[in-house]
GROMACS .gro file of C-alpha atoms in nm:
model
  237
    1UNK     CA    1  -0.023  -0.007   0.029
    2UNK     CA    2   0.163   0.380  -0.082
    3UNK     CA    3   0.169   0.579   0.202
    4UNK     CA    4   0.115   0.890   0.198
    5UNK     CA    5   0.300   1.143   0.527
    6UNK     CA    6  -0.016   1.409   0.581
    7UNK     CA    7   0.196   1.715   0.789
    8UNK     CA    8   0.092   1.821   1.112
    9UNK     CA    9   0.024   2.108   1.203
   10UNK     CA   10   0.012   2.195   1.622
   11UNK     CA   11  -0.156   2.412   1.890
   12UNK     CA   12   0.018   2.664   2.013
   13UNK     CA   13  -0.258   2.816   2.277
   14UNK     CA   14  -0.377   2.705   2.551
   15UNK     CA   15  -0.715   2.616   2.484
   16UNK     CA   16  -1.034   2.531   2.673
   17UNK     CA   17  -1.044   2.157   2.556
   18UNK     CA   18  -0.618   2.097   2.661
   19UNK     CA   19  -0.490   2.414   2.788
   20UNK     CA   20  -0.160   2.404   2.775
   21UNK     CA   21  -0.150   2.010   2.685
   22UNK     CA   22  -0.036   2.174   2.297
   23UNK     CA   23  -0.148   1.897   2.045
   24UNK     CA   24  -0.017   1.809   1.767
   25UNK     CA   25  -0.290   1.717   1.547
   26UNK     CA   26  -0.394   1.680   1.181
   27UNK     CA   27  -0.790   1.721   1.028
   28UNK     CA   28  -0.913   1.409   1.014
   29UNK     CA   29  -1.134   1.492   0.620
   30UNK     CA   30  -0.711   1.481   0.494
   31UNK     CA   31  -0.748   1.118   0.617
   32UNK     CA   32  -1.064   1.064   0.438
   33UNK     CA   33  -0.963   1.122   0.126
   34UNK     CA   34  -0.634   0.932   0.132
   35UNK     CA   35  -0.756   0.665   0.321
   36UNK     CA   36  -1.030   0.641   0.029
   37UNK     CA   37  -0.808   0.604  -0.251
   38UNK     CA   38  -0.622   0.331  -0.111
   39UNK     CA   39  -0.357   0.524   0.020
   40UNK     CA   40  -0.253   0.490   0.378
   41UNK     CA   41  -0.173   0.825   0.569
   42UNK     CA   42   0.100   0.918   0.850
   43UNK     CA   43   0.033   1.192   0.974
   44UNK     CA   44   0.468   1.371   1.048
   45UNK     CA   45   0.445   1.620   1.355
   46UNK     CA   46   0.615   1.905   1.359
   47UNK     CA   47   0.967   1.849   1.464
   48UNK     CA   48   1.354   1.983   1.383
   49UNK     CA   49   1.373   2.089   1.026
   50UNK     CA   50   1.690   1.849   1.019
   51UNK     CA   51   1.436   1.558   1.068
   52UNK     CA   52   1.244   1.624   0.731
   53UNK     CA   53   1.524   1.334   0.588
   54UNK     CA   54   1.426   1.054   0.816
   55UNK     CA   55   1.058   1.157   0.806
   56UNK     CA   56   1.066   1.200   0.358
   57UNK     CA   57   1.250   0.868   0.376
   58UNK     CA   58   0.945   0.649   0.543
   59UNK     CA   59   0.665   0.792   0.316
   60UNK     CA   60   0.612   0.799  -0.076
   61UNK     CA   61   0.402   1.118  -0.077
   62UNK     CA   62   0.402   1.403   0.033
   63UNK     CA   63   0.099   1.602   0.130
   64UNK     CA   64   0.076   1.973   0.291
   65UNK     CA   65  -0.254   2.089   0.485
   66UNK     CA   66  -0.360   2.412   0.560
   67UNK     CA   67  -0.342   2.608   0.827
   68UNK     CA   68  -0.175   2.993   0.940
   69UNK     CA   69   0.041   3.213   0.748
   70UNK     CA   70   0.345   3.169   0.607
   71UNK     CA   71   0.608   3.349   0.731
   72UNK     CA   72   0.707   3.649   0.491
   73UNK     CA   73   1.124   3.704   0.590
   74UNK     CA   74   1.106   3.305   0.390
   75UNK     CA   75   1.064   3.519   0.069
   76UNK     CA   76   1.241   3.844   0.163
   77UNK     CA   77   0.963   4.131   0.295
   78UNK     CA   78   0.823   4.243   0.629
   79UNK     CA   79   0.524   4.181   0.803
   80UNK     CA   80   0.240   4.434   0.627
   81UNK     CA   81  -0.014   4.530   0.908
   82UNK     CA   82  -0.283   4.262   0.773
   83UNK     CA   83  -0.089   3.964   0.798
   84UNK     CA   84  -0.265   3.690   1.051
   85UNK     CA   85  -0.130   3.407   1.238
   86UNK     CA   86   0.238   3.311   1.188
   87UNK     CA   87   0.444   3.017   1.281
   88UNK     CA   88   0.750   2.980   1.249
   89UNK     CA   89   0.808   2.631   1.399
   90UNK     CA   90   0.570   2.486   1.119
   91UNK     CA   91   0.733   2.749   0.845
   92UNK     CA   92   1.106   2.518   0.916
   93UNK     CA   93   0.985   2.259   0.926
   94UNK     CA   94   0.740   2.229   0.619
   95UNK     CA   95   0.976   2.410   0.376
   96UNK     CA   96   1.245   2.151   0.489
   97UNK     CA   97   0.975   1.870   0.421
   98UNK     CA   98   0.935   1.962   0.070
   99UNK     CA   99   1.327   2.060  -0.033
  100UNK     CA  100   1.349   1.729   0.034
  101UNK     CA  101   1.055   1.546  -0.141
  102UNK     CA  102   1.242   1.747  -0.472
  103UNK     CA  103   1.593   1.620  -0.360
  104UNK     CA  104   1.489   1.273  -0.367
  105UNK     CA  105   1.175   1.304  -0.599
  106UNK     CA  106   0.864   1.198  -0.426
  107UNK     CA  107   0.509   1.356  -0.487
  108UNK     CA  108   0.397   1.658  -0.363
  109UNK     CA  109   0.034   1.839  -0.342
  110UNK     CA  110  -0.006   2.134  -0.116
  111UNK     CA  111  -0.397   2.290  -0.023
  112UNK     CA  112  -0.442   2.654   0.046
  113UNK     CA  113  -0.088   2.726   0.326
  114UNK     CA  114   0.017   2.372   0.179
  115UNK     CA  115   0.070   2.522  -0.214
  116UNK     CA  116   0.200   2.852  -0.080
  117UNK     CA  117   0.437   2.685   0.134
  118UNK     CA  118   0.582   2.457  -0.167
  119UNK     CA  119   0.577   2.761  -0.365
  120UNK     CA  120   0.825   2.971  -0.125
  121UNK     CA  121   1.024   2.673  -0.107
  122UNK     CA  122   1.084   2.710  -0.430
  123UNK     CA  123   1.182   3.102  -0.438
  124UNK     CA  124   0.864   3.250  -0.467
  125UNK     CA  125   0.624   3.487  -0.322
  126UNK     CA  126   0.310   3.575  -0.165
  127UNK     CA  127   0.059   3.805  -0.174
  128UNK     CA  128   0.035   3.849   0.216
  129UNK     CA  129  -0.341   4.013   0.236
  130UNK     CA  130  -0.514   4.017  -0.120
  131UNK     CA  131  -0.760   4.288   0.012
  132UNK     CA  132  -0.500   4.509   0.106
  133UNK     CA  133  -0.197   4.393  -0.138
  134UNK     CA  134  -0.419   4.275  -0.458
  135UNK     CA  135  -0.597   4.556  -0.661
  136UNK     CA  136  -0.817   4.393  -0.928
  137UNK     CA  137  -0.962   4.142  -0.617
  138UNK     CA  138  -1.384   4.118  -0.729
  139UNK     CA  139  -1.452   3.791  -0.493
  140UNK     CA  140  -1.510   3.709  -0.179
  141UNK     CA  141  -1.177   3.393  -0.100
  142UNK     CA  142  -1.310   3.389   0.283
  143UNK     CA  143  -1.609   3.272   0.204
  144UNK     CA  144  -1.649   3.245   0.568
  145UNK     CA  145  -1.903   3.224   0.789
  146UNK     CA  146  -2.010   3.022   0.461
  147UNK     CA  147  -1.946   2.658   0.577
  148UNK     CA  148  -1.661   2.412   0.466
  149UNK     CA  149  -1.827   2.258   0.226
  150UNK     CA  150  -2.005   2.479   0.071
  151UNK     CA  151  -1.850   2.524  -0.340
  152UNK     CA  152  -1.850   2.914  -0.359
  153UNK     CA  153  -1.646   3.036  -0.654
  154UNK     CA  154  -1.563   2.933  -1.054
  155UNK     CA  155  -1.219   2.831  -1.124
  156UNK     CA  156  -1.095   2.918  -1.440
  157UNK     CA  157  -0.842   2.665  -1.646
  158UNK     CA  158  -0.534   2.831  -1.826
  159UNK     CA  159  -0.421   2.501  -1.959
  160UNK     CA  160  -0.401   2.130  -2.028
  161UNK     CA  161  -0.356   1.945  -1.686
  162UNK     CA  162  -0.371   1.709  -1.440
  163UNK     CA  163  -0.719   1.747  -1.281
  164UNK     CA  164  -0.835   1.852  -1.673
  165UNK     CA  165  -1.013   1.508  -1.703
  166UNK     CA  166  -1.096   1.542  -1.301
  167UNK     CA  167  -1.276   1.885  -1.186
  168UNK     CA  168  -1.533   2.022  -1.508
  169UNK     CA  169  -1.409   2.292  -1.583
  170UNK     CA  170  -1.784   2.486  -1.485
  171UNK     CA  171  -1.725   2.361  -1.046
  172UNK     CA  172  -1.778   2.563  -0.806
  173UNK     CA  173  -1.479   2.584  -0.508
  174UNK     CA  174  -1.469   2.652  -0.116
  175UNK     CA  175  -1.207   2.937  -0.105
  176UNK     CA  176  -1.061   3.050   0.296
  177UNK     CA  177  -0.804   3.257   0.237
  178UNK     CA  178  -0.609   3.544   0.251
  179UNK     CA  179  -0.310   3.469   0.048
  180UNK     CA  180  -0.203   3.322  -0.252
  181UNK     CA  181   0.095   3.291  -0.481
  182UNK     CA  182   0.228   3.661  -0.623
  183UNK     CA  183   0.530   3.492  -0.775
  184UNK     CA  184   0.567   3.100  -0.936
  185UNK     CA  185   0.865   2.938  -0.770
  186UNK     CA  186   1.110   2.793  -0.998
  187UNK     CA  187   0.947   2.482  -1.241
  188UNK     CA  188   0.564   2.569  -1.138
  189UNK     CA  189   0.329   2.602  -1.403
  190UNK     CA  190  -0.012   2.755  -1.378
  191UNK     CA  191  -0.357   2.577  -1.353
  192UNK     CA  192  -0.600   2.729  -1.299
  193UNK     CA  193  -0.748   3.067  -1.158
  194UNK     CA  194  -1.007   3.252  -0.992
  195UNK     CA  195  -1.239   3.523  -1.212
  196UNK     CA  196  -1.038   3.807  -1.035
  197UNK     CA  197  -0.690   3.638  -1.148
  198UNK     CA  198  -0.588   3.536  -0.829
  199UNK     CA  199  -0.409   3.209  -0.792
  200UNK     CA  200  -0.598   2.899  -0.779
  201UNK     CA  201  -0.402   2.585  -0.840
  202UNK     CA  202  -0.057   2.533  -1.023
  203UNK     CA  203   0.149   2.227  -1.090
  204UNK     CA  204   0.538   2.054  -1.192
  205UNK     CA  205   0.490   1.713  -1.410
  206UNK     CA  206   0.825   1.652  -1.423
  207UNK     CA  207   0.861   1.658  -1.047
  208UNK     CA  208   0.546   1.558  -0.977
  209UNK     CA  209   0.394   1.879  -0.804
  210UNK     CA  210   0.061   2.005  -0.770
  211UNK     CA  211  -0.130   2.244  -0.521
  212UNK     CA  212  -0.448   2.396  -0.541
  213UNK     CA  213  -0.596   2.702  -0.348
  214UNK     CA  214  -0.948   2.516  -0.242
  215UNK     CA  215  -0.950   2.300   0.024
  216UNK     CA  216  -1.056   1.945  -0.145
  217UNK     CA  217  -1.072   1.719   0.158
  218UNK     CA  218  -1.364   1.988   0.354
  219UNK     CA  219  -1.582   1.935   0.019
  220UNK     CA  220  -1.591   1.594   0.035
  221UNK     CA  221  -1.845   1.624   0.280
  222UNK     CA  222  -2.082   1.760   0.092
  223UNK     CA  223  -1.946   1.770  -0.265
  224UNK     CA  224  -1.868   1.351  -0.345
  225UNK     CA  225  -1.633   1.470  -0.661
  226UNK     CA  226  -1.355   1.606  -0.457
  227UNK     CA  227  -1.254   1.236  -0.372
  228UNK     CA  228  -1.130   1.223  -0.761
  229UNK     CA  229  -0.875   1.494  -0.651
  230UNK     CA  230  -0.703   1.285  -0.373
  231UNK     CA  231  -0.792   0.971  -0.667
  232UNK     CA  232  -0.554   1.069  -0.938
  233UNK     CA  233  -0.287   1.240  -0.699
  234UNK     CA  234  -0.263   0.893  -0.483
  235UNK     CA  235  -0.266   0.745  -0.886
  236UNK     CA  236   0.023   0.922  -0.955
  237UNK     CA  237   0.244   0.839  -0.647
   0.00000   0.00000   0.00000
């Protein structure tokens, strides 16, 4: 059975359920998408970046999940007032995972923040905040309080790609982000945008690197067709 390493998150604030017991975790929907695709998910807890070599060696492919903003110093910028929460420990570990997976030639799939981390690892940059930095903004890219599982905006495909025969050109996707890819990292090619031009998907077929800005794992709760995205990634591993 193929093994898919899923980079986890961790609690960094005290909360009513766990207090100061700062747990490692990952949303169960990622596990569902991977197991239903016939692969075995293995959660990779945040650790020292130098352990990325050993973590990547234990899996056949890597998935990077959503979460906090990426610290802008990793792409040479100072934080603007509108930036959200960052977690440099998570950033450093995930950037190391991406670089190691690329070094040894293992497939990578990034979702939302995960796609942004891939881009930064390859030398790309981000809009720290679309509302204050992206002039053509015309779509609501953070649909809250609308439910995670509700698709809200369309994709505009820019070229044939790994999802062209999986997702209908008329499909709607969900969206929970205020950051987005600005300049692409080395080797990444645009696959899809929103109607206002924000990057929604990219890939590098040669190195088997894939990223989407929406959350297919959350769409699984109401849109079973999203399972085909996980099926396709696992099939490529």
